[in-house]
CSV table of C-alpha atoms in Angstrom, one decimal:
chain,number,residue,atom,x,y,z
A,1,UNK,CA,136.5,-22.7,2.8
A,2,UNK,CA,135.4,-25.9,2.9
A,3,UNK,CA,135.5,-29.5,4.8
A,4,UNK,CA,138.2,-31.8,5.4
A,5,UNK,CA,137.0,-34.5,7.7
A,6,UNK,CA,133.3,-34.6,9.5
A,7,UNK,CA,132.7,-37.3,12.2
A,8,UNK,CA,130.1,-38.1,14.1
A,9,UNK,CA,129.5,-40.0,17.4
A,10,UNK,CA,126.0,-40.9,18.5
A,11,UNK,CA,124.1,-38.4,16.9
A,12,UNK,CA,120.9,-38.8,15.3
A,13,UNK,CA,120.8,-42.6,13.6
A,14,UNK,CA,125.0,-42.5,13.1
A,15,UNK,CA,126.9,-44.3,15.9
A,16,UNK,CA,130.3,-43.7,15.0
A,17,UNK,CA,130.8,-42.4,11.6
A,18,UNK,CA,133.5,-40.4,9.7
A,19,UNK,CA,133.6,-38.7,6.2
A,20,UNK,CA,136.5,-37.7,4.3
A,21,UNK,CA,134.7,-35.2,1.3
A,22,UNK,CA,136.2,-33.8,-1.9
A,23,UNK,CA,136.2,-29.6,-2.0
A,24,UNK,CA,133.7,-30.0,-4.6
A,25,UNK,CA,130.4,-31.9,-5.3
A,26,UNK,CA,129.7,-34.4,-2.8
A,27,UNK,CA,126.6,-36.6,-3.8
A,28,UNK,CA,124.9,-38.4,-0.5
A,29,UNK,CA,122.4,-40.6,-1.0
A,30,UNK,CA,120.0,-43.7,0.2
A,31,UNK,CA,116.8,-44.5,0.5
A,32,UNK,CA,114.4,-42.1,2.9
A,33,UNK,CA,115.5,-42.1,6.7
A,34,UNK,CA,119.0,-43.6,6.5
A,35,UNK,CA,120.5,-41.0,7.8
A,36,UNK,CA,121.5,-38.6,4.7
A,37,UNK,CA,120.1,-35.5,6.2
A,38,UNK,CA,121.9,-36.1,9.6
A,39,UNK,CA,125.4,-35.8,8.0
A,40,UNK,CA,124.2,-32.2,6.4
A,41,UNK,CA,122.8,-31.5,10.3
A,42,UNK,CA,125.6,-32.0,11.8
A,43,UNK,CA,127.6,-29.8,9.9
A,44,UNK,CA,125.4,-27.3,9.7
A,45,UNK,CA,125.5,-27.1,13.8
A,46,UNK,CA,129.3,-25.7,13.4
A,47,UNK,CA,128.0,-22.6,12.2
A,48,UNK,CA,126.4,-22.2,15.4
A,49,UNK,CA,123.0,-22.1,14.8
A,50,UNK,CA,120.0,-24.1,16.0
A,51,UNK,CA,119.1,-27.3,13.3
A,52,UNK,CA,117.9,-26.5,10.3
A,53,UNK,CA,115.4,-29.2,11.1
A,54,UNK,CA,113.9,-27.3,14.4
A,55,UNK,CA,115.1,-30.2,16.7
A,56,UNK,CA,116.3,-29.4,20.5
A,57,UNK,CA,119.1,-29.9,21.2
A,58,UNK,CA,118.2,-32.6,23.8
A,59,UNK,CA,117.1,-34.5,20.5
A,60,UNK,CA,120.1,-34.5,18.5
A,61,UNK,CA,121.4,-37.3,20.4
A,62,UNK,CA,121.1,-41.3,19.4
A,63,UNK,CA,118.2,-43.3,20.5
A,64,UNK,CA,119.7,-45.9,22.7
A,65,UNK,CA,117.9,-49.2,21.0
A,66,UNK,CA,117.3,-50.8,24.4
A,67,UNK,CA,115.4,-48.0,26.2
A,68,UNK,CA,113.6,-46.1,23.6
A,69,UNK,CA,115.5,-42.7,24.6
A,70,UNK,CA,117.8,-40.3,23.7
A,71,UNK,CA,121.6,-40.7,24.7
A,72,UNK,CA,122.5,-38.1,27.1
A,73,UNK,CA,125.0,-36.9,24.9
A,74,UNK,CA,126.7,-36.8,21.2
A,75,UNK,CA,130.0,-35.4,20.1
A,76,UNK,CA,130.9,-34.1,16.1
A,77,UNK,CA,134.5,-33.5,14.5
A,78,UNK,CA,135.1,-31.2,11.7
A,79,UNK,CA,138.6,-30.3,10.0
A,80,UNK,CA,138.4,-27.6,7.7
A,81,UNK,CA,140.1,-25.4,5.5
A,82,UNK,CA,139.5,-21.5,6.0
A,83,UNK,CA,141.7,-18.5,6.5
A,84,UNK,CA,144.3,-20.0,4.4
A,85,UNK,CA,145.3,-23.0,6.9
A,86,UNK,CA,143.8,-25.8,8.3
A,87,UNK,CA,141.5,-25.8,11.3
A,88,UNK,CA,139.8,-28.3,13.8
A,89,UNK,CA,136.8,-27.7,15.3
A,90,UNK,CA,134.8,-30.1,18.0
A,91,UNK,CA,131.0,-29.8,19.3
A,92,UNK,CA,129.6,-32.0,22.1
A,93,UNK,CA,126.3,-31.9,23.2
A,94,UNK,CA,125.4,-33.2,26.8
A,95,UNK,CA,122.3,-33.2,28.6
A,96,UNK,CA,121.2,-31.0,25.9
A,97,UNK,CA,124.2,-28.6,26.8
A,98,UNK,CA,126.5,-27.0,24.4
A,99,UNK,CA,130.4,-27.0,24.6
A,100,UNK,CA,132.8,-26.6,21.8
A,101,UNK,CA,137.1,-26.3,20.9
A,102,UNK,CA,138.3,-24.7,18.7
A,103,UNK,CA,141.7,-25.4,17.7
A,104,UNK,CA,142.7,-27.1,20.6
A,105,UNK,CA,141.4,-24.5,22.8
A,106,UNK,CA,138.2,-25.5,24.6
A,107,UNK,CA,134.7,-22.6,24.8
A,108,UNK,CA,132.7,-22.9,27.3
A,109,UNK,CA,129.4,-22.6,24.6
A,110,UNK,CA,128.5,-23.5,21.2
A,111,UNK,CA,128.1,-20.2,20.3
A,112,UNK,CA,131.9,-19.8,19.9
A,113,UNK,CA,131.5,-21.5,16.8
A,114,UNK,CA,129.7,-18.7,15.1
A,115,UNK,CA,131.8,-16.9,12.1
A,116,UNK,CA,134.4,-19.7,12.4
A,117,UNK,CA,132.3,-22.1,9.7
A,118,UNK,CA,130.3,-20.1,7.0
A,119,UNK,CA,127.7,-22.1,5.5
A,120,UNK,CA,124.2,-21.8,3.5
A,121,UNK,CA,121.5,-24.1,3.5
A,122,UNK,CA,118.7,-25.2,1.9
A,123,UNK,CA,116.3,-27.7,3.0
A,124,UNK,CA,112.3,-28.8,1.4
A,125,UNK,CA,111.1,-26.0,4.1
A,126,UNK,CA,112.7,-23.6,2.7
A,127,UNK,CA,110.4,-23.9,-0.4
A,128,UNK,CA,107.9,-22.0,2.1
A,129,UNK,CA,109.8,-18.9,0.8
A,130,UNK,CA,107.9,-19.1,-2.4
A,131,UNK,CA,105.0,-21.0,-1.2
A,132,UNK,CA,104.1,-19.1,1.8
A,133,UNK,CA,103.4,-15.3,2.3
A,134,UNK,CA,105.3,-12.4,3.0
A,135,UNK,CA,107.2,-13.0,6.0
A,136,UNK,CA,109.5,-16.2,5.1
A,137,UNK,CA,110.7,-13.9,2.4
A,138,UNK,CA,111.6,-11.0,5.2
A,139,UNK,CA,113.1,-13.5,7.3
A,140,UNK,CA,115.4,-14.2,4.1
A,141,UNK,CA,116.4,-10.5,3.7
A,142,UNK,CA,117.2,-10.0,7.5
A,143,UNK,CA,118.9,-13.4,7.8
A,144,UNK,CA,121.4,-13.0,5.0
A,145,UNK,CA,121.7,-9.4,6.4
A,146,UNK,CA,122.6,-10.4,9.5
A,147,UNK,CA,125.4,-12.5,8.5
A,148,UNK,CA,126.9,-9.9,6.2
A,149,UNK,CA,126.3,-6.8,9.1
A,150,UNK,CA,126.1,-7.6,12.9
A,151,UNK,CA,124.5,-4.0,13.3
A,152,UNK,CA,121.9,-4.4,11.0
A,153,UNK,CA,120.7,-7.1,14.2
A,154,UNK,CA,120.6,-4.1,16.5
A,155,UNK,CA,118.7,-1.9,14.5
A,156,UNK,CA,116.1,-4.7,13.4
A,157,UNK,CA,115.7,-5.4,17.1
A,158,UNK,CA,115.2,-2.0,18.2
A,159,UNK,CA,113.0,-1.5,15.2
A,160,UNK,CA,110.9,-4.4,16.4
A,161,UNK,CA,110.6,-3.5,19.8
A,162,UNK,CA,109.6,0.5,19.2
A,163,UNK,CA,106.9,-1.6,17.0
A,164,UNK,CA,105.5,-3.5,20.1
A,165,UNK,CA,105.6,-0.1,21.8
A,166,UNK,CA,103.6,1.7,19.5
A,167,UNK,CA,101.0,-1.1,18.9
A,168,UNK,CA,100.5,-1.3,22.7
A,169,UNK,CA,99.7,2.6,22.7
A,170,UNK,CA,97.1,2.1,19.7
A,171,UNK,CA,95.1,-0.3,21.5
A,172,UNK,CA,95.4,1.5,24.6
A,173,UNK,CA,94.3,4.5,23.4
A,174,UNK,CA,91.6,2.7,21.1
A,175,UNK,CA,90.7,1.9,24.5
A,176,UNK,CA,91.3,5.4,26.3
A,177,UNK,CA,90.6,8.0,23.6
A,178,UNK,CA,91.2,10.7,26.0
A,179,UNK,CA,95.0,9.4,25.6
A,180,UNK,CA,97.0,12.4,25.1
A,181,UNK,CA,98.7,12.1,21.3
A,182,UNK,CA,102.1,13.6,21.5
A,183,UNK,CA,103.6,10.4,23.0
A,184,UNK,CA,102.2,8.3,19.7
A,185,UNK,CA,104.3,10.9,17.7
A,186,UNK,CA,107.2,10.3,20.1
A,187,UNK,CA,107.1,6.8,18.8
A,188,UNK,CA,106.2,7.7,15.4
A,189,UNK,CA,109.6,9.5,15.0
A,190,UNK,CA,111.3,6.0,16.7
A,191,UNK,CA,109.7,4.0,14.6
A,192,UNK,CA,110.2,6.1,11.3
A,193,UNK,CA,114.2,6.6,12.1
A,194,UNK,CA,115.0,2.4,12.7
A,195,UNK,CA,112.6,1.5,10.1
A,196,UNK,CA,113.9,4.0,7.4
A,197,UNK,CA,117.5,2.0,8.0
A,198,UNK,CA,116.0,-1.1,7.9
A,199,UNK,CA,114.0,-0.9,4.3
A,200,UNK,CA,117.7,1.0,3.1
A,201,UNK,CA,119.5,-2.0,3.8
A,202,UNK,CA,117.0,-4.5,2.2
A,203,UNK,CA,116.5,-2.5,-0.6
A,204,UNK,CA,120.6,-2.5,-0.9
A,205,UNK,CA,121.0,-6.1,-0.4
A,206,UNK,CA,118.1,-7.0,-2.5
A,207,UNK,CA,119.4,-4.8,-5.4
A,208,UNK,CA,123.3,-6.7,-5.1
A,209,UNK,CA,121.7,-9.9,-5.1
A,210,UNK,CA,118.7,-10.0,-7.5
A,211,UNK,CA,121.4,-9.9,-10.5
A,212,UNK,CA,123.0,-13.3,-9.3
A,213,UNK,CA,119.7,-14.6,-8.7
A,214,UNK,CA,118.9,-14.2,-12.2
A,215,UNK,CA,121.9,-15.4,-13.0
A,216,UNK,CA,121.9,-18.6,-11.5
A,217,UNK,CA,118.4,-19.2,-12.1
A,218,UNK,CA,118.9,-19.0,-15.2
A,219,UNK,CA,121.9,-21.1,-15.7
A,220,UNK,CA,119.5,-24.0,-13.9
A,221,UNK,CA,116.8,-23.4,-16.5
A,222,UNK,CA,119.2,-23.5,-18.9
A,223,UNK,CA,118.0,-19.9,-20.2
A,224,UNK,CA,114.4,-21.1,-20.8
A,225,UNK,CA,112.3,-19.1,-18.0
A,226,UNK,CA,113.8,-15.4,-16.6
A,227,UNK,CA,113.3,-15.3,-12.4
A,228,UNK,CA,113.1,-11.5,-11.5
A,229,UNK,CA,113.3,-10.4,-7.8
A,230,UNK,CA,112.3,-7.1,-6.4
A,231,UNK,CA,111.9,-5.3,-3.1
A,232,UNK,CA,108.3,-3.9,-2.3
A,233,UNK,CA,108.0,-1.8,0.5
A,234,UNK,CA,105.4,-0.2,2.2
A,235,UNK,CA,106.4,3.0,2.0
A,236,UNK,CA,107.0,4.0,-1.4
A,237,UNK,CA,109.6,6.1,-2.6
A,238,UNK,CA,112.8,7.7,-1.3
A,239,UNK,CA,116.3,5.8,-2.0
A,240,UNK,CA,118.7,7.4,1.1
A,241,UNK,CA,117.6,7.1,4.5
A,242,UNK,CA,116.7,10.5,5.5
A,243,UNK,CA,114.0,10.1,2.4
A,244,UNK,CA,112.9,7.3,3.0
A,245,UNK,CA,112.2,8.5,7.0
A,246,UNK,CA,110.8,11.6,6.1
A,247,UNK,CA,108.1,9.3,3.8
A,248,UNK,CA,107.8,7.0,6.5
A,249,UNK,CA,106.9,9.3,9.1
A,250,UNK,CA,104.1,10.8,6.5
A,251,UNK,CA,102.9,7.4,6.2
A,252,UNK,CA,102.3,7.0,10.0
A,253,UNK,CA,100.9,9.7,10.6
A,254,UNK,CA,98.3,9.3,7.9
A,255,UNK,CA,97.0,6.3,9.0
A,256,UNK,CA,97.1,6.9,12.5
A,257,UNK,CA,93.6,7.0,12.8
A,258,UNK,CA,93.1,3.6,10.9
A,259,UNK,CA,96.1,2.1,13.3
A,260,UNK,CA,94.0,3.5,16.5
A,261,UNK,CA,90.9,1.6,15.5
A,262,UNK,CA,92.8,-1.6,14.5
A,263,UNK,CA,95.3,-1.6,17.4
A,264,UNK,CA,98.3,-2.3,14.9
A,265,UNK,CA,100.7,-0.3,12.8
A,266,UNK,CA,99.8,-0.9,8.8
A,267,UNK,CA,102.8,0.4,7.2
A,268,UNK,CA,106.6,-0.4,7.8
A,269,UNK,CA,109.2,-2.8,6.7
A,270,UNK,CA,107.3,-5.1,9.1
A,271,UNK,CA,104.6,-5.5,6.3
A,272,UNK,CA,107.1,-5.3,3.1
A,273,UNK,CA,107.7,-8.3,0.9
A,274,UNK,CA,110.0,-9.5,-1.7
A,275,UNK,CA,108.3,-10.2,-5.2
A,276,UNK,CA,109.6,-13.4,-7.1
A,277,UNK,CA,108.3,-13.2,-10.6
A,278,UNK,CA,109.0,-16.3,-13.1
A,279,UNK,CA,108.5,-14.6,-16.5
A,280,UNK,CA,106.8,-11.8,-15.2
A,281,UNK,CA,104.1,-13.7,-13.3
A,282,UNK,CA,103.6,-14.6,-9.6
A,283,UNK,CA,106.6,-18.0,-8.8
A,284,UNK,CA,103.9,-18.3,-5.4
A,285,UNK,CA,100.7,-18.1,-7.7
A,286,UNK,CA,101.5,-19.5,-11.3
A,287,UNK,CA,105.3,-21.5,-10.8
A,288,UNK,CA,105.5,-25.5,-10.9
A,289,UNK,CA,107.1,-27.3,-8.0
A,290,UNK,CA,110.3,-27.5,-10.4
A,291,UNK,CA,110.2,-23.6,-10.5
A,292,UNK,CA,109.4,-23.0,-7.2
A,293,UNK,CA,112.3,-25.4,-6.2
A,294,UNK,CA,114.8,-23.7,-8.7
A,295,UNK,CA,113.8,-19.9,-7.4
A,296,UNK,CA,114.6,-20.9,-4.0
A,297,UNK,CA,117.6,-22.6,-5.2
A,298,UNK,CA,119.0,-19.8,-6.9
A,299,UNK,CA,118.1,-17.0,-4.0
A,300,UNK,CA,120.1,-19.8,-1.7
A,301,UNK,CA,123.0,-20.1,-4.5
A,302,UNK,CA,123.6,-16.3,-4.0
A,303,UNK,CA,123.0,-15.7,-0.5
A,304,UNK,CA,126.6,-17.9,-1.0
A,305,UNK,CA,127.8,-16.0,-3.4
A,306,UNK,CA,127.1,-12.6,-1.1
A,307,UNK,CA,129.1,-14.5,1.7
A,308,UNK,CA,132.2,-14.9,-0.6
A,309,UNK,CA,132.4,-11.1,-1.5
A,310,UNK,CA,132.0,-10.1,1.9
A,311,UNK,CA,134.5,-12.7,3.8
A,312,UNK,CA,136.9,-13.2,0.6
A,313,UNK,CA,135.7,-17.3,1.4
A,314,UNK,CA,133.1,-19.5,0.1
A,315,UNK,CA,130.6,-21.3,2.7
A,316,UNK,CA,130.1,-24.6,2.2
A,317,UNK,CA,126.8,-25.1,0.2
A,318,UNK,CA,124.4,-28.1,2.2
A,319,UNK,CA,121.7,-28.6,-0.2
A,320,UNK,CA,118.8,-31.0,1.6
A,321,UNK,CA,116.7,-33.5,-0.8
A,322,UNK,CA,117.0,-30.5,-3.4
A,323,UNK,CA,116.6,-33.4,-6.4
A,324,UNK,CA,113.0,-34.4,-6.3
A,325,UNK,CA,111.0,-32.0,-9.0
A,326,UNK,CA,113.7,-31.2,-11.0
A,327,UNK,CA,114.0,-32.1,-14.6
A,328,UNK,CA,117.2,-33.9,-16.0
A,329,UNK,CA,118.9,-30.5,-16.9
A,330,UNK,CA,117.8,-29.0,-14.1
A,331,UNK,CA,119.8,-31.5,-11.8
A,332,UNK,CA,122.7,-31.9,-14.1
A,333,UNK,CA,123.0,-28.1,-13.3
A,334,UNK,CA,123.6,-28.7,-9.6
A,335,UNK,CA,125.7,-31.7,-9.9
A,336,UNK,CA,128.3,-30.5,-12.5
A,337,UNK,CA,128.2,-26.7,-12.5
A,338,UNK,CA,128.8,-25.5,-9.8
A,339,UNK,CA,132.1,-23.9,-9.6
A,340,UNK,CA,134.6,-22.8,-6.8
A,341,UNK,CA,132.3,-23.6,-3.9
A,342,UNK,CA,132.3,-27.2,-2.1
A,343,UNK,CA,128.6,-28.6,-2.5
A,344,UNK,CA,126.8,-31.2,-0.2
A,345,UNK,CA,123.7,-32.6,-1.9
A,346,UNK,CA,121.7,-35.3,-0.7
A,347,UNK,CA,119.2,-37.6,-3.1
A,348,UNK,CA,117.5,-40.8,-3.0
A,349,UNK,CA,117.2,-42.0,-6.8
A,350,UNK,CA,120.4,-43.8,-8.1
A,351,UNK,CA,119.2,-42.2,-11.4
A,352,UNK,CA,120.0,-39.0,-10.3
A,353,UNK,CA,123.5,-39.9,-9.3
A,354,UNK,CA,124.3,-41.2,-12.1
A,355,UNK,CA,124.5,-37.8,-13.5
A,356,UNK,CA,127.6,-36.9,-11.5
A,357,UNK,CA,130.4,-36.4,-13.7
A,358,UNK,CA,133.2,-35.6,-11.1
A,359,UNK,CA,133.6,-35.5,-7.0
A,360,UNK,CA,132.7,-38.3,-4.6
A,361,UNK,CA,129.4,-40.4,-3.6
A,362,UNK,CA,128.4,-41.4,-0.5
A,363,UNK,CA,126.0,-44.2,0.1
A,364,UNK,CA,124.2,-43.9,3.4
A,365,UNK,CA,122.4,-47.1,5.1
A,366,UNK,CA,120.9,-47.4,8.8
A,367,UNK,CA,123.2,-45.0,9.5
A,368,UNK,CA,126.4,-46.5,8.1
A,369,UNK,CA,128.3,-44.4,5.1
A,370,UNK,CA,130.0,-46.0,2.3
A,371,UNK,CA,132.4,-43.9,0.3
A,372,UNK,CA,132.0,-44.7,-3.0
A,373,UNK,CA,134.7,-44.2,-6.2
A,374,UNK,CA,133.0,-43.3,-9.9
């Protein structure tokens, strides 16, 4: 899929703008806090998520210049090309209220947008996937997850709440050790069953996508590092999910003890993790900024290209101030090599653009755009 025409009225710093993008690299750039990042936000909202940027929706509108405060309301346009045909789709925002149409027909939410525009994105705080510990790099696995398998979101819910149910037992009966125990092993079997489904599907995604992360990686450092990803659980051992729940349930009950006298549960895909290895050391503990950035990059590059194989469409790739830190080749990579996928990337050094070899420029200032021809 990818974008025809995005416009924008009174959102963020751009009062009435519209863009007309090529289906295949599209460079924006300006100086810091022109407005780049607000075209990338706004298309990113017709996927039906929040911001990328955490803002409320209540903030999304423009700052009216005479008072100081936010606009009640905004409205965004995007034509797009996706199940072989062209589409419309509108969003307006009012008194920090959704509403949306699609194709002419009007929804009373924005959450009708979701599945309609597939996109990925990556944005400096994603660089926390790297940076920070294990949990940003579950939220990666159960994100992408959720996209590709709307029932993996049921079981990672009910997983999570049989979690809060057993952790409220251990600390009651660290409390109350005259607790009877059979009901911890009712939710020892709970727990054990969702979770066991849960590390399957991780351990499936991760082993589809760590080949394409390599991949890409390595077409960005043009073959000079290797970036190796791998899935760690907890609970070791066991490849179906009947082993792995059988293992799981071992697990729990061997450190149910420990779990009483700490009030929380110490094994589970709650405390897995995904290792990222730059030439088989640590990316968080040993990788440069540059390699950091790249890793990220690529595990973002194939999250896309897990969205194509399972929707037969590509998603529109919105890469967020993804220059900065990257050597020469490294950015020649994202500006001229990547194929069959329409690219939004937004930079601030006019040296950097001039590494574009094909697709259009935008120049963004105080909020006005300026299509610009090579």
């Amino acid at each position: 899929m990818y974008v025809i025409r995005f416009a924008a009225r009174d959102f963020r710093n751009l009062e009435e703008e519209e863009i007309f993008p090529c289906e295949e690299v599209n460079v924006i750039y300006g100086d810091n806090a022109q407005g780049k990042t607000n075209l990338l936000e706004g298309m990113w909202l017709f996927t039906g998520g929040h911001s990328f940027r955490g803002a409320k929706d209540t903030e999304l509108p423009r700052i009216d210049p005479e008072t100081g405060k936010n606009l009640m309301g905004t409205a965004l346009a995007l034509d797009f090309y996706s199940a072989e045909r062209e589409q419309s789709a509108m969003l307006q925002i009012e008194n920090g209220r959704r509403s949306a149409e699609i194709n002419g027909v009007k929804k009373d939410t924005g959450t009708a947008l979701v599945g309609k525009v597939r996109a990925v994105i990556f944005s400096p705080e994603h660089l926390l996937l790297v940076k920070e510990g294990p949990t940003r790099r579950r939220n990666y696995l159960d994100t992408a997850l959720c996209q590709l398998k709307p029932s993996y979101a049921s079981v990672l819910t009910a997983y999570r709440r049989a979690l809060m149910q057993r952790n409220a037992l251990l600390k009651e009966k660290r409390e109350r050790p005259s607790q009877p125990a059979d009901t911890l092993s009712v939710w020892n079997a709970r727990l054990a069953r969702l979770g066991a489904q849960v590390v399957q599907e991780r351990q499936s995604f991760t082993e589809s996508v760590a080949p394409k992360i390599s991949g890409i990686y390595d077409g960005i450092a043009r073959g000079r590092e290797r970036l190796e990803v791998r899935y760690c659980p907890s609970v070791k051992g066991g490849s179906t999910v009947g082993e792995i729940e059988e293992l799981f349930m071992q697990e729990l009950s061997r450190t149910s003890a420990s779990d009483i006298r700490s009030g929380f549960t110490s094994v589970g895909p709650h405390r897995d993790d995904l290792d990222i290895e730059i030439d088989g050391v640590s990316a968080r503990s040993y990788g440069s900024q540059g390699q950091q950035r790249s890793a990220v990059l690529a595990m973002k590059l194939a999250e896309a290209q897990i969205l194509t194989e399972f929707s037969g469409e590509s998603p529109i790739v919105l890469l967020d101030d993804v220059m900065s830190e990257l050597d020469r080749q490294r950015q020649d990579y994202l500006l001229n090599h990547l194929q069959g996928q329409q690219v939004f990337i937004t930079c601030c050094s006019p040296e950097t653009v001039e590494l574009q070899e094909n697709g259009m420029r935008f120049h963004v200032d105080g909020g006005a755009v300026y299509p610009e021809e090579f």
